Each structure stands twice: as structure tokens, then as C-alpha cells.
PDB file of C-alpha atoms in Angstrom:
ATOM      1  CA  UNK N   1     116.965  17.329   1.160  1.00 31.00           C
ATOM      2  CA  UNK N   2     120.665  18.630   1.280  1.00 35.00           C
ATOM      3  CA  UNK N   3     119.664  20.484   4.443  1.00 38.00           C
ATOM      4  CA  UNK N   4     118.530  17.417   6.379  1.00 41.00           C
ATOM      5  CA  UNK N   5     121.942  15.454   4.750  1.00 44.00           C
ATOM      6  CA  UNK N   6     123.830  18.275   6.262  1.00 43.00           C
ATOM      7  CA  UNK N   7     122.175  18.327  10.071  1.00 48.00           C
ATOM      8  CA  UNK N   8     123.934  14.958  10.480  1.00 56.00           C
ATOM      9  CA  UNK N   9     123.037  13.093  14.145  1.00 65.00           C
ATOM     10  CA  UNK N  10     125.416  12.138  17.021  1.00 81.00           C
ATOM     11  CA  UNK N  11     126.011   8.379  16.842  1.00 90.00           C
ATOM     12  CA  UNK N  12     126.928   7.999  20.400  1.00 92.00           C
ATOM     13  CA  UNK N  13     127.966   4.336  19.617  1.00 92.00           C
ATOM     14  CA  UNK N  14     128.765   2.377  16.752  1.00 93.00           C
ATOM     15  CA  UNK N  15     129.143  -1.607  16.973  1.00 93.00           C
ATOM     16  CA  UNK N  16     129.408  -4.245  14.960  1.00 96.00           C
ATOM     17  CA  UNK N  17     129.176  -8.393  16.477  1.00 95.00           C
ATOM     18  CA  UNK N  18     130.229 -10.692  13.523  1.00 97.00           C
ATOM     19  CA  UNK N  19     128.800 -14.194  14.164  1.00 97.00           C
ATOM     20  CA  UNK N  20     131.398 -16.072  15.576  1.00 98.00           C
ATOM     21  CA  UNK N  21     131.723 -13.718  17.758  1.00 97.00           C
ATOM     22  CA  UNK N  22     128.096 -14.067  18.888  1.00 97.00           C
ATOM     23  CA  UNK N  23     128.272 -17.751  18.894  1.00 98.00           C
ATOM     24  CA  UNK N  24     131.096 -17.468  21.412  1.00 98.00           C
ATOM     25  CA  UNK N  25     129.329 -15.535  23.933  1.00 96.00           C
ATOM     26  CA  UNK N  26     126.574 -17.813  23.793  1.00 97.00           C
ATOM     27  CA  UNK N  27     128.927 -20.779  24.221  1.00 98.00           C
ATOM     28  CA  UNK N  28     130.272 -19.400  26.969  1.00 97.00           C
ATOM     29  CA  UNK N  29     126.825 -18.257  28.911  1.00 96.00           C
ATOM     30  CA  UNK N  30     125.991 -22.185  28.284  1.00 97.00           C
ATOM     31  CA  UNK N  31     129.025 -22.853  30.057  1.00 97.00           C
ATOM     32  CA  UNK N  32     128.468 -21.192  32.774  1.00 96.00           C
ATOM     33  CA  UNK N  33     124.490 -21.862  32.653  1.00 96.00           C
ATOM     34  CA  UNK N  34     125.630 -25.914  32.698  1.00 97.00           C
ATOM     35  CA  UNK N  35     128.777 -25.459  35.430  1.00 96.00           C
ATOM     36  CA  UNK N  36     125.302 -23.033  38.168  1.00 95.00           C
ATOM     37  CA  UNK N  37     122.687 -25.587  36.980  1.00 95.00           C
ATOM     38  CA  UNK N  38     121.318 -26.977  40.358  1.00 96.00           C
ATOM     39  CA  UNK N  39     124.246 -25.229  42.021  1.00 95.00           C
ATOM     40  CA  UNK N  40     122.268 -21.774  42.553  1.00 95.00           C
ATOM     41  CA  UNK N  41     118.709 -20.758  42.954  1.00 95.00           C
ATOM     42  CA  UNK N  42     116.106 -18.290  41.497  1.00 94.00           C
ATOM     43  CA  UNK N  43     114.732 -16.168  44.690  1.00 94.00           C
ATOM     44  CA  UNK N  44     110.954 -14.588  44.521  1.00 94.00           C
ATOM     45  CA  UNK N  45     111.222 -10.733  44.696  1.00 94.00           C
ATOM     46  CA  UNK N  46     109.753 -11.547  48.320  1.00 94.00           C
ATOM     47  CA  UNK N  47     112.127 -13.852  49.315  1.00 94.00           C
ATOM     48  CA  UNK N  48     115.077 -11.356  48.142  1.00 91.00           C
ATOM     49  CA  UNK N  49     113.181  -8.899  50.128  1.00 91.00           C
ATOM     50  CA  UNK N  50     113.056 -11.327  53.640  1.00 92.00           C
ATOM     51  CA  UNK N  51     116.535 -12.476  53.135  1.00 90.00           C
ATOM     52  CA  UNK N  52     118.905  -9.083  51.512  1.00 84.00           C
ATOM     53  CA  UNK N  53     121.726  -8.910  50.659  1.00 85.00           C
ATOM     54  CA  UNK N  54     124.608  -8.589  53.221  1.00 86.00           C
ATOM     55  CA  UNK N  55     125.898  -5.485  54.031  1.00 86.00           C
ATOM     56  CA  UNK N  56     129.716  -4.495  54.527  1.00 87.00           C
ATOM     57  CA  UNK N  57     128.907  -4.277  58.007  1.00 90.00           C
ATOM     58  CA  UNK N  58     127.994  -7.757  58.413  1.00 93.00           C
ATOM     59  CA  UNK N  59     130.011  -9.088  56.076  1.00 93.00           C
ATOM     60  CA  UNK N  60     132.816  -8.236  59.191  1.00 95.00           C
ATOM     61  CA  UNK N  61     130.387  -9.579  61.336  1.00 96.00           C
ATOM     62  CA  UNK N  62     130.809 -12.897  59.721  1.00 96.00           C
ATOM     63  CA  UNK N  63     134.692 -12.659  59.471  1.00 97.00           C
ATOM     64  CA  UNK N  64     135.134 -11.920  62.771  1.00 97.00           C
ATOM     65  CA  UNK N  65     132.588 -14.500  63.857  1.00 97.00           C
ATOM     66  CA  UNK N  66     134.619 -17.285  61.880  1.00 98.00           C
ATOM     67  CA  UNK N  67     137.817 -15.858  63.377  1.00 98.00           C
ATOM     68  CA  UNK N  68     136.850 -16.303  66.668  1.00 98.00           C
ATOM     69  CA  UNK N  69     135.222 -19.925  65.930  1.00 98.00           C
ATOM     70  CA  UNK N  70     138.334 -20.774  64.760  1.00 97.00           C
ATOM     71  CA  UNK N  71     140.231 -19.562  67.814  1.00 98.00           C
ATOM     72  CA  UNK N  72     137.684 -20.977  70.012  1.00 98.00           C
ATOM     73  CA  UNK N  73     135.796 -23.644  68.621  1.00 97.00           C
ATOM     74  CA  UNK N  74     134.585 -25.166  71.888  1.00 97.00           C
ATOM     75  CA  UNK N  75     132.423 -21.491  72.345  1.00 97.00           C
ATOM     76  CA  UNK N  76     130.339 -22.476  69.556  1.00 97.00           C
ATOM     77  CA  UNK N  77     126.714 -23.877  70.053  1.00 97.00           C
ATOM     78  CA  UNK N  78     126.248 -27.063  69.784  1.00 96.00           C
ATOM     79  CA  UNK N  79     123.283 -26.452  67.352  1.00 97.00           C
ATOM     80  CA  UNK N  80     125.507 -24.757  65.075  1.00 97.00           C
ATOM     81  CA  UNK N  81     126.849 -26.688  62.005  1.00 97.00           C
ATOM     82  CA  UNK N  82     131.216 -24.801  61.813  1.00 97.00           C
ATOM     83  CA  UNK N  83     131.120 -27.838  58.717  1.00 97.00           C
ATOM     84  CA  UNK N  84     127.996 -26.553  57.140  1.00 98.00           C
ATOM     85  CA  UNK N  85     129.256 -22.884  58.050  1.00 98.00           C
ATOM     86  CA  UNK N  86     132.553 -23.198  56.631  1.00 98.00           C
ATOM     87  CA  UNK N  87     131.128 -24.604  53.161  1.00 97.00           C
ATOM     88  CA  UNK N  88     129.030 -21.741  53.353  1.00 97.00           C
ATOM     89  CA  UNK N  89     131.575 -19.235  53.546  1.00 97.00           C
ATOM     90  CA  UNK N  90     134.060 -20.544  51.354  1.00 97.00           C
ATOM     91  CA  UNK N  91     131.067 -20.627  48.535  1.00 96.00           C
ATOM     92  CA  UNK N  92     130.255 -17.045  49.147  1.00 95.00           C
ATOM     93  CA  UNK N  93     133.769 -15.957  49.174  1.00 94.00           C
ATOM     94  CA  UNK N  94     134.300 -17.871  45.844  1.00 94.00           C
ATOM     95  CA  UNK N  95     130.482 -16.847  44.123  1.00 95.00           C
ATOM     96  CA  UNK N  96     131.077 -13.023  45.625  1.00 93.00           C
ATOM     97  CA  UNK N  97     134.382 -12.433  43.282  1.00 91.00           C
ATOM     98  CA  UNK N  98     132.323 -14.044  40.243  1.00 96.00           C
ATOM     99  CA  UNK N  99     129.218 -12.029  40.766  1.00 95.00           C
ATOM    100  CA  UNK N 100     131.198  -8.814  40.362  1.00 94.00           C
ATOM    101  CA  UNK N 101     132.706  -9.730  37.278  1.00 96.00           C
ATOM    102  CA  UNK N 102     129.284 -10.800  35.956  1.00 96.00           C
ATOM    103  CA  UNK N 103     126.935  -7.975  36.855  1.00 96.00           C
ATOM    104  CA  UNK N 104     130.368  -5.348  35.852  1.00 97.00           C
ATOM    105  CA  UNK N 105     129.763  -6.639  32.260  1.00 97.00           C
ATOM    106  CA  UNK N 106     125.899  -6.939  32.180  1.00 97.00           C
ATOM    107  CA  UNK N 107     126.302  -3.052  32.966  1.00 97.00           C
ATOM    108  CA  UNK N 108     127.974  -2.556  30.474  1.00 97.00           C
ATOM    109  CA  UNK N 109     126.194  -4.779  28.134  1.00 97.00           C
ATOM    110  CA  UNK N 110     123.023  -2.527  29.303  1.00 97.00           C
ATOM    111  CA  UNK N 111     124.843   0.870  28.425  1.00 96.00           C
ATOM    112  CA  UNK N 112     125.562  -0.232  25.374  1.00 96.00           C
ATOM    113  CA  UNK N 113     122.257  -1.158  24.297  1.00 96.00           C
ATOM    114  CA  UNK N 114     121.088   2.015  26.240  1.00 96.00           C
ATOM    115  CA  UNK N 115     123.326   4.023  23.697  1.00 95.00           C
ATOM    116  CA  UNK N 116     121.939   1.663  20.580  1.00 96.00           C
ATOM    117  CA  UNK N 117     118.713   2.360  21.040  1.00 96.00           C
ATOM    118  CA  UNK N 118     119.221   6.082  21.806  1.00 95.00           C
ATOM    119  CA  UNK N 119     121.493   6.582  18.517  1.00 95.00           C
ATOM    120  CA  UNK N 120     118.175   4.118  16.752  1.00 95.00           C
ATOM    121  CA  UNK N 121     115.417   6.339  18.250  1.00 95.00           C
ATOM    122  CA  UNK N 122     117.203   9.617  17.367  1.00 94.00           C
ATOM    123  CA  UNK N 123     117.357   8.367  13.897  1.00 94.00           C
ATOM    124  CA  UNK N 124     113.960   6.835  13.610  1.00 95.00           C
ATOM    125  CA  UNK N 125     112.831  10.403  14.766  1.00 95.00           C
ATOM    126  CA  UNK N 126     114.700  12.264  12.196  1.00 95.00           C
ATOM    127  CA  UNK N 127     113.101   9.790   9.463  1.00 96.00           C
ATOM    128  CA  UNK N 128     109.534  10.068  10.710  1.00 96.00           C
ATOM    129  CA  UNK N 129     110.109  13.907  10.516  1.00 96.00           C
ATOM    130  CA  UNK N 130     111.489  13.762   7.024  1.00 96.00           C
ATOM    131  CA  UNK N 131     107.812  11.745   6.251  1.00 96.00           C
ATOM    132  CA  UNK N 132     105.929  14.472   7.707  1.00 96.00           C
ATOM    133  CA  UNK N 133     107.449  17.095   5.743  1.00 97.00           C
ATOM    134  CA  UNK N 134     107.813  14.692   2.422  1.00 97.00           C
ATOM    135  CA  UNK N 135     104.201  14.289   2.744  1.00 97.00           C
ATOM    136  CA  UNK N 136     103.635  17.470   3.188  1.00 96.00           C
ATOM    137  CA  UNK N 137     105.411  17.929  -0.270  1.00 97.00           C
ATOM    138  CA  UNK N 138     102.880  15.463  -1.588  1.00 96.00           C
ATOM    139  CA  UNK N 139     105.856  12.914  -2.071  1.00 96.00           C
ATOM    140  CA  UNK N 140     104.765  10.114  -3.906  1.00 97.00           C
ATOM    141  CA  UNK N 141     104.310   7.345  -0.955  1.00 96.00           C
ATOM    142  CA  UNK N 142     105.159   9.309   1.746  1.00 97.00           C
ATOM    143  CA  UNK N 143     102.035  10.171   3.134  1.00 97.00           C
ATOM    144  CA  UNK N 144     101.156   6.794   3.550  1.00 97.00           C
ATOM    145  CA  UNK N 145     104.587   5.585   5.303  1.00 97.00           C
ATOM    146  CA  UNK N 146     103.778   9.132   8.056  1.00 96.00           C
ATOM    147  CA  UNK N 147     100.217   7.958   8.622  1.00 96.00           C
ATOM    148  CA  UNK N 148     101.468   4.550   9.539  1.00 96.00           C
ATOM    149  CA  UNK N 149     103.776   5.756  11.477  1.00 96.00           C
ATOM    150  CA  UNK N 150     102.173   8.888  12.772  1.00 94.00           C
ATOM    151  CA  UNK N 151      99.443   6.773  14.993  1.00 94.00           C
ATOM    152  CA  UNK N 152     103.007   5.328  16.918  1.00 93.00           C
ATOM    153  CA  UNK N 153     103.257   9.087  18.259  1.00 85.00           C
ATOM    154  CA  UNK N 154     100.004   9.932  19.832  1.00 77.00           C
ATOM    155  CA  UNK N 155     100.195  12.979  22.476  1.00 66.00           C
ATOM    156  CA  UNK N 156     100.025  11.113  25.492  1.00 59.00           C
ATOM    157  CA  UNK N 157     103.160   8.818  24.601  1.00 52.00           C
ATOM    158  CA  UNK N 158     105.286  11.784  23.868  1.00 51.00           C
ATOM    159  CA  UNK N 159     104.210  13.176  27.024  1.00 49.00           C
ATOM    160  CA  UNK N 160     105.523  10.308  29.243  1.00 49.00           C
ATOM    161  CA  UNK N 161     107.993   9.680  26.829  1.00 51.00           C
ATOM    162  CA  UNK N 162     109.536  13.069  27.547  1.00 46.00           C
ATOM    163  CA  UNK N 163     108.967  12.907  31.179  1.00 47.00           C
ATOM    164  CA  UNK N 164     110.921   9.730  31.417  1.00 46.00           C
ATOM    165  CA  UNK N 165     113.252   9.758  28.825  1.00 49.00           C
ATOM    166  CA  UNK N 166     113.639  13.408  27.870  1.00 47.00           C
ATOM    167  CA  UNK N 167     112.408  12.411  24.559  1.00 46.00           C
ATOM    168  CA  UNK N 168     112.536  14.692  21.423  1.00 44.00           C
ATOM    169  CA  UNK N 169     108.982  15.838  20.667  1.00 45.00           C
ATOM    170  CA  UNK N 170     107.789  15.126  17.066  1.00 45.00           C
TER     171      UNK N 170
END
């Protein structure tokens, strides 16, 4: 056992969220849940498909179309809505700064699950191969505890486990 204790794992992360602390965040994704609600709208993945997002490139397409609205606002059709426009673009501008902030920390929030479960499956391996070899050693228990967990590890999971994920083979 001392030589397993010894080959100690890489905890790539270590974190701790006390409960108040949890409770706060989801306060605060209420909040902003109840300040969107009927405010915003849930596209279908073909919708988001037809419509995109807006590139950089258009993005100065719109600027300099507003620009020039503004400069000239007897050039614009008369089946164009500048009121409707303008609300438009002023809720973009004001959503756009807001949507970076948000998807910045559910990146993170996704790496740092990504490195929980990692430092979780790494150790889960380790203790599945410390069943195999206890049971091996006819460890009282043990054998039962590696079957159990030995039918979670069949050859074609590790296979597309390690394709994917570069999984450890057991």
C-alpha cells in the first residue's frame, strides 16, 4: 500500500464553494433571469443557423450605415423604421458588452469543472486499480467493490474514451 500512498496524483485544481457563497450566485442568476425575462428570446439551432451572428465586418456595416442616416436622414427609405432601428442598436450595443462578460465567466466556470472532473476521474481510476489488485490479494470485500465497478470499463468505452479524451486505460 505505501507504494500507491507514495505515487501521489496531480490535483490540477482544488476548490472549495461554502454555501453562502452558492446561495449568492444563485441569487444573482435569478436576478438577472427576472431583469431578461420576456426581454430576450430562446432561438432553435435552425433559426441561429438562418439568422448568425454578426460579423466584425458588418458590425461596421451597421455603424457606418447609422452614421450616414444620421447625416442624411432624408436618404433613408421610407419603409425603414430609424425609431425602431435606433432602439435596435442601442440594445445591441448595451446586450453586446453584457454578453462578453457572461459567456467570459461561463468559460471559465466550464474549465473549472473540466479540471474537477479530470482531477475526479484520475482518482476514481487510481481507486478502481487499487480494487483490481486488492482483489487480486483476495482482500476481504474487494472483489466485490472491482466487479461492480469493473462492468463500468468495458473495452469499447475505453476505446472511445481514449480517442476522445486521451483517457488512461485500466
Amino acid at each position: 500500500l505505501k507504494t500507491y500512498k507514495n505515487m501521489a496524483l496531480e490535483n490540477l485544481i482544488s476548490l472549495t464553494l461554502k454555501s453562502e457563497e452558492l446561495e449568492k450566485l444563485s441569487s444573482a442568476l435569478k436576478d438577472i433571469q427576472g431583469i431578461l425575462k420576456n426581454k430576450t428570446v430562446n432561438l432553435t439551432p435552425e433559426q441561429r443557423g438562418q439568422y448568425g451572428r454578426i460579423a466584425n465586418q458588418n458590425k461596421l456595416i451597421v455603424d457606418k450605415a447609422k452614421s450616414y442616416m444620421e447625416q442624411h436622414p432624408n436618404w433613408i427609405p421610407r419603409f425603414l423604421d430609424k425609431e425602431e432601428f435606433d432602439r435596435d442598436y442601442i440594445a445591441r450595443q448595451q446586450l453586446e458588452t453584457h454578453v462578453q462578460q457572461l459567456e467570459n465567466l461561463a468559460q471559465q466556470l466550464v474549465d473549472t469543472k473540466t479540471l474537477l472532473d479530470h482531477d475526479n476521474y484520475t482518482n476514481a481510476l487510481s481507486f478502481y486499480r487499487m480494487m483490481r489488485f486488492l482483489a487480486g490479494e483476495n482482500e476481504p470485500g474487494a472483489k466485490t467493490v472491482y466487479q461492480d465497478m469493473k462492468v463500468l470499463f468495458n473495452r469499447t468505452n475505453i476505446q472511445s474514451s481514449e480517442d476522445t479524451n486521451n483517457e488512461i486505460e485500466v
